[in-house]
Coordinates of C-alpha atoms in Angstrom, one line a residue:
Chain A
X271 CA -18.4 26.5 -27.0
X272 CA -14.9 27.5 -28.3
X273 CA -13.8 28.2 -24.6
X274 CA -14.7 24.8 -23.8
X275 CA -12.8 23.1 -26.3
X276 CA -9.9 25.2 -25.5
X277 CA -9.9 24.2 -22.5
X278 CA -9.5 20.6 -23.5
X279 CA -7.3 21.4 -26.1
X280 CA -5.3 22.5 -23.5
X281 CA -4.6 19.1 -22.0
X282 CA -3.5 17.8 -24.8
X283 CA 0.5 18.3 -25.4
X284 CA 1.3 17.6 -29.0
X285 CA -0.6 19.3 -32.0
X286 CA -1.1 15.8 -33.6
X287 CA -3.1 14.9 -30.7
X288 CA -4.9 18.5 -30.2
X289 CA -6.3 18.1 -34.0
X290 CA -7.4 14.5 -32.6
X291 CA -9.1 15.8 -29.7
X292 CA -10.6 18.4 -31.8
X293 CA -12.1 16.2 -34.0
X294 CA -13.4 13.6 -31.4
X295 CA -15.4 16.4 -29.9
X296 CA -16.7 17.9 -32.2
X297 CA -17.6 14.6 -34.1
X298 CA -19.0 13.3 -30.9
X299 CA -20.1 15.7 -28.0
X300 CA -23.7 15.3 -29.0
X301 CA -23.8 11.5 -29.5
X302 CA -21.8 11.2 -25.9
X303 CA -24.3 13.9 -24.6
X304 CA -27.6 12.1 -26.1
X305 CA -26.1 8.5 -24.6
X306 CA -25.3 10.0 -20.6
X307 CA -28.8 11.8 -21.2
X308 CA -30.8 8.8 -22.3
X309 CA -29.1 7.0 -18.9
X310 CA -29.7 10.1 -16.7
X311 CA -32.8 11.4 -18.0
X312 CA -31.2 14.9 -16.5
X313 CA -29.4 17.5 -18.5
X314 CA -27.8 18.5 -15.9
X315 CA -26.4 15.9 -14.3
X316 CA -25.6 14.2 -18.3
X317 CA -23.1 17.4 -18.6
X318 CA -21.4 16.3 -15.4
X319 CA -21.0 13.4 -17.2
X320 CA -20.1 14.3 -20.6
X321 CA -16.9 16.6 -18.7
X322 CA -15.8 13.5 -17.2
X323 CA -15.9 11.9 -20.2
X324 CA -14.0 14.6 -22.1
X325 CA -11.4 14.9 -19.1
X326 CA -10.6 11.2 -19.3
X327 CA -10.6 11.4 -23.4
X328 CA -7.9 14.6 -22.9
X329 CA -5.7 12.7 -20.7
X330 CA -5.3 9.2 -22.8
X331 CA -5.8 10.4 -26.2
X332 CA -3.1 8.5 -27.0
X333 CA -5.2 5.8 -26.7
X334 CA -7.0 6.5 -29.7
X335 CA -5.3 6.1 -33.0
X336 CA -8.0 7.0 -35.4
X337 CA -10.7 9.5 -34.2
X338 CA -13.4 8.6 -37.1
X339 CA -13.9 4.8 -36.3
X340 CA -16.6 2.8 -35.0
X341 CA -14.0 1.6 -32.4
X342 CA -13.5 5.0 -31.0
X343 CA -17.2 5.9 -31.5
X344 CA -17.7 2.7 -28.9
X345 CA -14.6 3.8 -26.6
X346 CA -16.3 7.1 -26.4
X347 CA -19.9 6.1 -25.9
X348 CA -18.3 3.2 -23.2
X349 CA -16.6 5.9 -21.2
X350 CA -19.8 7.9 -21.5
X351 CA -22.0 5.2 -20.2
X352 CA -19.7 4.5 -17.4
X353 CA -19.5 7.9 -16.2
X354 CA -23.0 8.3 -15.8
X355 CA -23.5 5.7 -14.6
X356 CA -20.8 6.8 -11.8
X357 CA -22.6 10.2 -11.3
X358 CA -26.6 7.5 -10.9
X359 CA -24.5 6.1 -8.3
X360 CA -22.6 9.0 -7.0
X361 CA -26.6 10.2 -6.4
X362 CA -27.6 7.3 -4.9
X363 CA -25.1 8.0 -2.1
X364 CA -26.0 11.3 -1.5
X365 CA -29.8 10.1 -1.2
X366 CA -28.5 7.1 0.8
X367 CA -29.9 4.8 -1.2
X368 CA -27.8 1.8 -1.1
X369 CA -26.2 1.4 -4.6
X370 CA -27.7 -2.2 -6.1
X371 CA -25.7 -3.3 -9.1
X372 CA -28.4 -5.9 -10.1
X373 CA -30.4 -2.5 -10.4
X374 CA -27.9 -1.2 -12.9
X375 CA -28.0 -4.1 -14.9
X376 CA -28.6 -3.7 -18.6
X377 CA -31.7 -5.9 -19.6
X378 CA -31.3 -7.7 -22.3
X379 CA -34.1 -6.9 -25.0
X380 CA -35.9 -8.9 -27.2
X381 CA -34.3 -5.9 -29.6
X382 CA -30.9 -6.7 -28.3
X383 CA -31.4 -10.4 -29.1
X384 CA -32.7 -9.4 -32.6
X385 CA -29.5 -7.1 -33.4
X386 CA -26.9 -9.4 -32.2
X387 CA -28.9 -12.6 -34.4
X388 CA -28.8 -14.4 -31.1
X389 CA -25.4 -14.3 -30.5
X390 CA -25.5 -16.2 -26.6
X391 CA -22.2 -14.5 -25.9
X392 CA -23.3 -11.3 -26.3
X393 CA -26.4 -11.5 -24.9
X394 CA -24.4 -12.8 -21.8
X395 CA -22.3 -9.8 -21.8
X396 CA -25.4 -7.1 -22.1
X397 CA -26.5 -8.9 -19.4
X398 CA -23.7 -8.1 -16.8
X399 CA -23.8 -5.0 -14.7
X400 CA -22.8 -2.4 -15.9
X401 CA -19.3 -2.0 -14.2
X402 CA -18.5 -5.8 -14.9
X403 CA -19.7 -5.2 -19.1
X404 CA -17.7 -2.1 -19.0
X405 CA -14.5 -3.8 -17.6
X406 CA -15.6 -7.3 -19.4
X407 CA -15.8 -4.7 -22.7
X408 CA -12.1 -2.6 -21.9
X409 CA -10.3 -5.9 -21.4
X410 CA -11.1 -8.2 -24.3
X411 CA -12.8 -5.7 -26.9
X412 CA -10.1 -2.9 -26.6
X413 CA -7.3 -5.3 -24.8
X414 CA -6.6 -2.4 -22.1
X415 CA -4.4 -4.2 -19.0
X416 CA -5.7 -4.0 -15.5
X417 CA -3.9 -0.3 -15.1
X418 CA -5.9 1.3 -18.4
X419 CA -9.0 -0.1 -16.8
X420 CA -8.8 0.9 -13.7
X421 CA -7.6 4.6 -15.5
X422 CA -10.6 4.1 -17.2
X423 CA -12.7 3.6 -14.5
X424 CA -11.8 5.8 -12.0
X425 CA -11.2 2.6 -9.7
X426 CA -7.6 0.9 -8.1
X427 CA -6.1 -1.5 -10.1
X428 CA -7.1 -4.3 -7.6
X429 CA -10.8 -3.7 -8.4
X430 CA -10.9 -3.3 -11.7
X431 CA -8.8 -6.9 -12.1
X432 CA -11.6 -8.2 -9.7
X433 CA -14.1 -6.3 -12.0
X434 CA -12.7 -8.3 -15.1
X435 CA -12.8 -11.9 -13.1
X436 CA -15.7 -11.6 -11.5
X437 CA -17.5 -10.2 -14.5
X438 CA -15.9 -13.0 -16.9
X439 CA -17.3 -15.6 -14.1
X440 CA -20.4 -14.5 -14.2
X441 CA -20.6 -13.9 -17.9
X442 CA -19.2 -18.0 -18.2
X443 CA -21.9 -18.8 -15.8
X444 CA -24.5 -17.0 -17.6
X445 CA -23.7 -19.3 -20.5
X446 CA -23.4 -22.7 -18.7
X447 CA -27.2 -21.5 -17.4
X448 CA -28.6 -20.9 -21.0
X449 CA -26.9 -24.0 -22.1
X450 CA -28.8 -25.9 -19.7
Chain B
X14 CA -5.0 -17.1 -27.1
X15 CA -6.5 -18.2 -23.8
X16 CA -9.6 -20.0 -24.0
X17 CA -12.9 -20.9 -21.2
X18 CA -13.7 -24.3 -21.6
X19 CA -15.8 -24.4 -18.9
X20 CA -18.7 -23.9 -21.2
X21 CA -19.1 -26.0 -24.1
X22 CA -18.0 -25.9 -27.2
X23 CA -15.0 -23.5 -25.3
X24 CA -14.8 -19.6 -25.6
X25 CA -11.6 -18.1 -27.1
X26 CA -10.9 -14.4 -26.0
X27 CA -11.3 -13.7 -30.1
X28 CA -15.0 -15.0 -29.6
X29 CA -15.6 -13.3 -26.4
X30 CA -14.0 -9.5 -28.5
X31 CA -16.1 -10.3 -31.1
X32 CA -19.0 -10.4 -28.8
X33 CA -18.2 -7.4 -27.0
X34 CA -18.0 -5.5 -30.3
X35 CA -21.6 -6.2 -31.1
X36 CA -22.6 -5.0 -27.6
X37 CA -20.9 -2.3 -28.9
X38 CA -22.7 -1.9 -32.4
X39 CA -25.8 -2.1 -30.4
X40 CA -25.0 0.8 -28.4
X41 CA -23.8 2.4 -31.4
X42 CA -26.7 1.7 -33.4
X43 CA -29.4 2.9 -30.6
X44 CA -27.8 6.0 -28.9
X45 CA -28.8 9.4 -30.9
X46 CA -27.2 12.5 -30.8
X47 CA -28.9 15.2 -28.5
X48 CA -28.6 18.3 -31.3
X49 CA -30.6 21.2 -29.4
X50 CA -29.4 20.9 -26.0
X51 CA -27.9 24.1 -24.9
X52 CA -25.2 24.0 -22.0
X53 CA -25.7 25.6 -18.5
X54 CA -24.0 28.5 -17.3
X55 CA -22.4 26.2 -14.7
X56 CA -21.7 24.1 -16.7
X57 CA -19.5 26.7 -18.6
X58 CA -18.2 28.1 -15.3
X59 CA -16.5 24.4 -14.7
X60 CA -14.4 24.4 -18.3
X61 CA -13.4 27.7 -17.1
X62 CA -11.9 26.4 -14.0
X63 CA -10.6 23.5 -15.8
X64 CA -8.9 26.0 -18.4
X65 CA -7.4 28.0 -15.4
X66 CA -5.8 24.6 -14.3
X67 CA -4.5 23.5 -17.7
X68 CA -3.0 27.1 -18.2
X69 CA -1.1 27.0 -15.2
X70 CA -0.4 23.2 -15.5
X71 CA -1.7 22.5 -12.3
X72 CA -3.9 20.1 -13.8
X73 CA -3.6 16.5 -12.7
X74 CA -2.5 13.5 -14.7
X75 CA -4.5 10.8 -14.8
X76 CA -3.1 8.8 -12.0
X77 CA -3.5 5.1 -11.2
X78 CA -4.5 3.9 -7.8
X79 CA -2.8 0.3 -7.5
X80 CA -4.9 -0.4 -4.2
X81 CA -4.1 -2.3 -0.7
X82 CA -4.0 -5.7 -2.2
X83 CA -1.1 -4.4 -5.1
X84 CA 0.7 -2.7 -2.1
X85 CA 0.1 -5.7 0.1
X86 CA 1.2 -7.9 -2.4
X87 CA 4.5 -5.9 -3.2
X88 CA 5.1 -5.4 0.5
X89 CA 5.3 -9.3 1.2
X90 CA 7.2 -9.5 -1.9
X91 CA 9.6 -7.6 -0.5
X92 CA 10.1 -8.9 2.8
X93 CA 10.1 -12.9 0.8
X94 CA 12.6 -11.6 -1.1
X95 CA 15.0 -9.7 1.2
X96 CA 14.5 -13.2 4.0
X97 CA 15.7 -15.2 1.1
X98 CA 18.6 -12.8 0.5
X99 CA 19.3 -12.9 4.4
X100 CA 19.1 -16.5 4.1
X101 CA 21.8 -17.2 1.9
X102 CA 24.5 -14.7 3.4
X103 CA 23.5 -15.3 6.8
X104 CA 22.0 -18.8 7.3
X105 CA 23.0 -18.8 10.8
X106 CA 21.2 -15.7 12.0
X107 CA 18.1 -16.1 9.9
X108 CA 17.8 -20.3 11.5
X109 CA 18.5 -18.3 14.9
X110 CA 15.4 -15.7 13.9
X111 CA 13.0 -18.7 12.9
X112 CA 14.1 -20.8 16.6
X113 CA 13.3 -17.6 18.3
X114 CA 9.9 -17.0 16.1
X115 CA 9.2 -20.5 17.0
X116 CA 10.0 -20.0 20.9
X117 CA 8.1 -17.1 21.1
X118 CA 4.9 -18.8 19.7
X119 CA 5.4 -21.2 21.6
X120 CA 5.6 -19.2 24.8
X121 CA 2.8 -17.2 24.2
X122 CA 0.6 -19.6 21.8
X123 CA 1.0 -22.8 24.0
X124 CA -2.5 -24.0 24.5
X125 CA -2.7 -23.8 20.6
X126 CA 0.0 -25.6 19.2
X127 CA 0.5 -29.0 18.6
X128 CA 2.1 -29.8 22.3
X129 CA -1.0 -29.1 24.0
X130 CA -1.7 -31.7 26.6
X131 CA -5.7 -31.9 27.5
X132 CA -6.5 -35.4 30.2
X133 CA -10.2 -36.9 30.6
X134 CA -8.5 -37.5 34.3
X135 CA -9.8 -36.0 37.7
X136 CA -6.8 -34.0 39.2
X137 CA -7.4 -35.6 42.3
X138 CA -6.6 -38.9 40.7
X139 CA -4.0 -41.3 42.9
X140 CA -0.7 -42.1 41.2
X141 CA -1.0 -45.5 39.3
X142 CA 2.1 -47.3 39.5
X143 CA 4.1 -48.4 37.0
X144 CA 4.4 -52.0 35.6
X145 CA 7.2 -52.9 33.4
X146 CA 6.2 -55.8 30.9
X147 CA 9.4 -56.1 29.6
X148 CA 13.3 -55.1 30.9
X149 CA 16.6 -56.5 29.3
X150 CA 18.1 -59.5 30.6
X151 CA 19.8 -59.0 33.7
X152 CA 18.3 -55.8 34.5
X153 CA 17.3 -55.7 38.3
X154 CA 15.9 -53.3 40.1
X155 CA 17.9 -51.8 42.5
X156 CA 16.4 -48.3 44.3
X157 CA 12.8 -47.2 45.3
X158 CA 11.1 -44.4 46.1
X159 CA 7.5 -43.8 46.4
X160 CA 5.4 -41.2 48.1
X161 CA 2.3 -40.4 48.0
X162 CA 3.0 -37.9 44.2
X163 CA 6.1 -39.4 43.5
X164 CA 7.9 -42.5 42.5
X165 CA 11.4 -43.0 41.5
X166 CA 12.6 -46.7 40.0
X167 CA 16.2 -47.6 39.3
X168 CA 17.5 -50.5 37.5
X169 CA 20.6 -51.9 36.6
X170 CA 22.8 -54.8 35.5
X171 CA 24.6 -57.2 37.8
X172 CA 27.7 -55.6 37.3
X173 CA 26.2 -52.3 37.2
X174 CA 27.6 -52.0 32.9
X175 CA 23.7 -50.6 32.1
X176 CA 21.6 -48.8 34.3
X177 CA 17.8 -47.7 33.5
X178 CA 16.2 -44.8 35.8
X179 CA 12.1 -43.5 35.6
X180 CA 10.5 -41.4 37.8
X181 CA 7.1 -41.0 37.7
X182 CA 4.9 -37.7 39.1
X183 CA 1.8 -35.7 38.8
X184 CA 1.7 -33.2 37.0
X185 CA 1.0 -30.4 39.6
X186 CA 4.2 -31.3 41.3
X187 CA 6.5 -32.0 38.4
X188 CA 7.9 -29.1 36.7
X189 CA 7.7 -30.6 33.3
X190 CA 9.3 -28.8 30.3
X191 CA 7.2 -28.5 27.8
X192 CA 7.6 -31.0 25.1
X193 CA 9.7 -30.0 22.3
X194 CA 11.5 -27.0 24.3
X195 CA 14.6 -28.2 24.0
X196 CA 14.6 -29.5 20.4
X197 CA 17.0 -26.8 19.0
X198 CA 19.6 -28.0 22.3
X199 CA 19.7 -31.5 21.8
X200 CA 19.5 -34.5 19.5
X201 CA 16.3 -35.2 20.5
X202 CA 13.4 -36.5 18.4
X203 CA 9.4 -37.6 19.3
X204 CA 8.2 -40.4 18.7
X205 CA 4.9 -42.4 19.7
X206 CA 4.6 -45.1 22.4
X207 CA 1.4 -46.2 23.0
X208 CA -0.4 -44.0 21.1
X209 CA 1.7 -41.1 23.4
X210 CA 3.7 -38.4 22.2
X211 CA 7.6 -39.0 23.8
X212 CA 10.4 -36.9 23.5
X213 CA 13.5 -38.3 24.0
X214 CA 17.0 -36.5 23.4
X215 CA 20.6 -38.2 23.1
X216 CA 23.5 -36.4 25.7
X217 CA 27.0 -38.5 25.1
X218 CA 25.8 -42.2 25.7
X219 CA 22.5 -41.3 27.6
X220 CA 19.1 -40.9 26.2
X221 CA 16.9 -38.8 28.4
X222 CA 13.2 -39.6 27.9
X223 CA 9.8 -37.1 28.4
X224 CA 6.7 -38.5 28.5
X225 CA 3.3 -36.9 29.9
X226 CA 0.9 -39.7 30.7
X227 CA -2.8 -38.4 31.8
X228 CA -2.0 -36.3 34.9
X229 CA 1.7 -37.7 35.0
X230 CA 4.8 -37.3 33.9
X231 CA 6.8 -40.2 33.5
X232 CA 10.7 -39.3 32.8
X233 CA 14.0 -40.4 32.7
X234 CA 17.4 -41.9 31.7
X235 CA 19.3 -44.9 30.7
X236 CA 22.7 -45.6 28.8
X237 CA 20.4 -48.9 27.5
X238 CA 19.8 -48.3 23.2
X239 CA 16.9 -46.9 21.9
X240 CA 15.6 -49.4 20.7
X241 CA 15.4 -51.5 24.0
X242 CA 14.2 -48.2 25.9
X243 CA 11.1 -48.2 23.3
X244 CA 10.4 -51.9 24.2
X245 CA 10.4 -51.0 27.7
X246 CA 8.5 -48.4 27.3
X247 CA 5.6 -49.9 25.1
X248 CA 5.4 -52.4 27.8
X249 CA 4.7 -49.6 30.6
X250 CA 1.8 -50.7 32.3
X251 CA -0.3 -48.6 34.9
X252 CA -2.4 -50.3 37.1
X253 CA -3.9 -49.6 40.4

């Protein structure tokens, strides 16, 4: 455990942001490891996940201003999601299963509905695949630019701008559908 | 703040963050921590690697991948910018560039630019001759030549002051230009005579005319004005 976080302690240059880092994982690691679990229903394969997620979190913990926030606990838990969601699709390669982002979609519960008192919007945005919520998410929720995203996302910057248009689109045309 | 309004009442990118952070509670409020999980050896074996790597700074920065289209985008940038640049401290050689582009497609694109000629008309179709409806006052004819792909028609004046010369011949023996060649050489302009494209160009106090007719071209000269040349020519008949 200590070699672990030494090791991402290690990426990170000033002390300020080491104590940061510190704090994020241990405050987190289990949550982020319980969400890319619940997704992967693997251990294994969750902890490929969870590193990615810590490697990004090393390299832009500037990004985070106050470790002990609901806004980084969501940050976190979003990078989490996607990267597991990376490695279901990174597996669906390797088994040559051709990757169906319909199939990734997030369903929107009658639970969901019940948290969120309704809210259309939201609902709309649950609704999205996963990598068009994620961008959709980055972009309005955090305000990350095209670049951050695509960081973010392991993805060029062209894609994740198309990722943010094409999910908005859809989420508007979600909308105009439930209006009707 | 931009705003959607294609739905109704319109979303404001406030509304649409305030959304997302509920998405967010939600996942917030239903993810659990995994507390007795206990990491694989492998799992270890990788953070050693990665520790190697940060201790000898070989570890990678997180780098951004711009993609084709940003590169693409630049790239045409560029070249938009450094043709306008060229443009203004070399007009001459960049008008010289765009004649030649415009030559070479031309050349090579022919049968799909606007000068292609197509005719409904059977290549073995006789030579119809040429009526005139209409010449200025005092115009005679003086010379003619027919054969069996060719005839040649020259008018003038009484005292010879205005002359007015068409030749008329199939296509497979006429080496016509193509229209619109010689547009960067001369003064020379189209315009449309019954329902036909025509080029004609101005030399000193001649105007040379082009015109391709089914499967003939019909060309010439005269020192008459343009205006009277366009009457004669609207008034071109062909009959057999």
């Amino acid at each position: 455990m200590l070699r672990r976080l030494n090791v991402y302690l290690a990426l990170i240059e000033s002390e300020e942001d080491q104590n940061k880092f510190e704090i994020l994982y241990r405050q987190y690691e289990r949550l982020m490891f319980g969400k890319a679990k619940s997704i992967l229903h693997d251990p294994y394969l969750a902890e490929d996940a969870l590193q990615q997620a810590f490697l990004y979190v090393a390299k832009h913990i500037d990004k985070i201003e106050d470790p002990i926030s609901e806004r980084t606990k969501a940050l976190l838990l979003l990078v989490t999601k996607h990267n597991a969601y990376d490695v279901v699709r990174k597996e669906r390669r390797i088994k040559n299963q051709t990757v169906d982002y319909e199939e990734a979609e997030t369903v929107a519960t009658p639970d969901f509905a019940e948290f969120v008192g309704d809210d259309k919007v939201s609902i709309a945005i649950h609704s999205l695949p996963e990598e068009y919520c994620t961008a959709v998410i980055l972009r309005y929720m955090f305000q990350y630019t095209a670049k951050e995203i695509a960081s973010m996302m392991n993805c060029t910057v062209a894609k994740a701008e198309k990722l943010v248009s094409r999910g908005t689109k859809r989420l508007i045309k979600t909308l105009e559908e439930m209006q009707e | 703040m931009k705003s959607f309004t294609k739905v109704d009442p319109p979303l404001t990118e406030e509304e649409l963050a305030a959304a997302c952070r509920l998405v967010m509670a939600y996942e917030i409020a239903t993810t659990y921590p995994d507390e007795t999980h206990v990491f694989r050896s492998s799992y270890e074996i990788a953070i050693q690697e990665l520790l190697h790597k940060t201790a000898d700074g070989t570890i990678e920065p997180a780098r951004v991948r711009m993609g084709w289209q940003y590169y693409a985008r630049k790239g045409l940038a560029a070249v938009l910018i450094g043709v306008l640049l060229a443009g203004i401290t070399m007009p001459e050689k960049v008008m010289a560039g765009c004649k030649w582009l415009i030559t070479v497609v031309e050349e090579f694109f022919a049968d799909r630019t606007e000068y292609r000629y197509t005719s409904d008309i059977s290549e073995d179709a006789a030579l119809l001759p040429m009526t005139f409806g209409y010449l200025p006052e005092g115009m005679e004819q003086k010379v003619e030549k027919i054969k069996e792909e060719y005839i040649k028609l020259v008018f003038s004046t009484q005292m010879e002051t205005h002359y007015f010369i068409i030749s008329q011949r199939s296509l497979q023996e006429s080496r016509v230009r193509l229209l619109g060649s010689n547009l960067e050489i001369y003064d020379t302009e189209i315009i449309v005579v019954q329902d036909e494209i025509i080029e004609i160009s101005a030399r000193e106090d001649n105007i040379f005319f082009s015109w391709i007719h089914d499967l003939w071209h019909i060309s010439g000269q005269t020192d008459l004005s343009k205006a009277e040349l366009i009457q004669i020519l609207e008034n071109i008949k062909f009959e057999a």
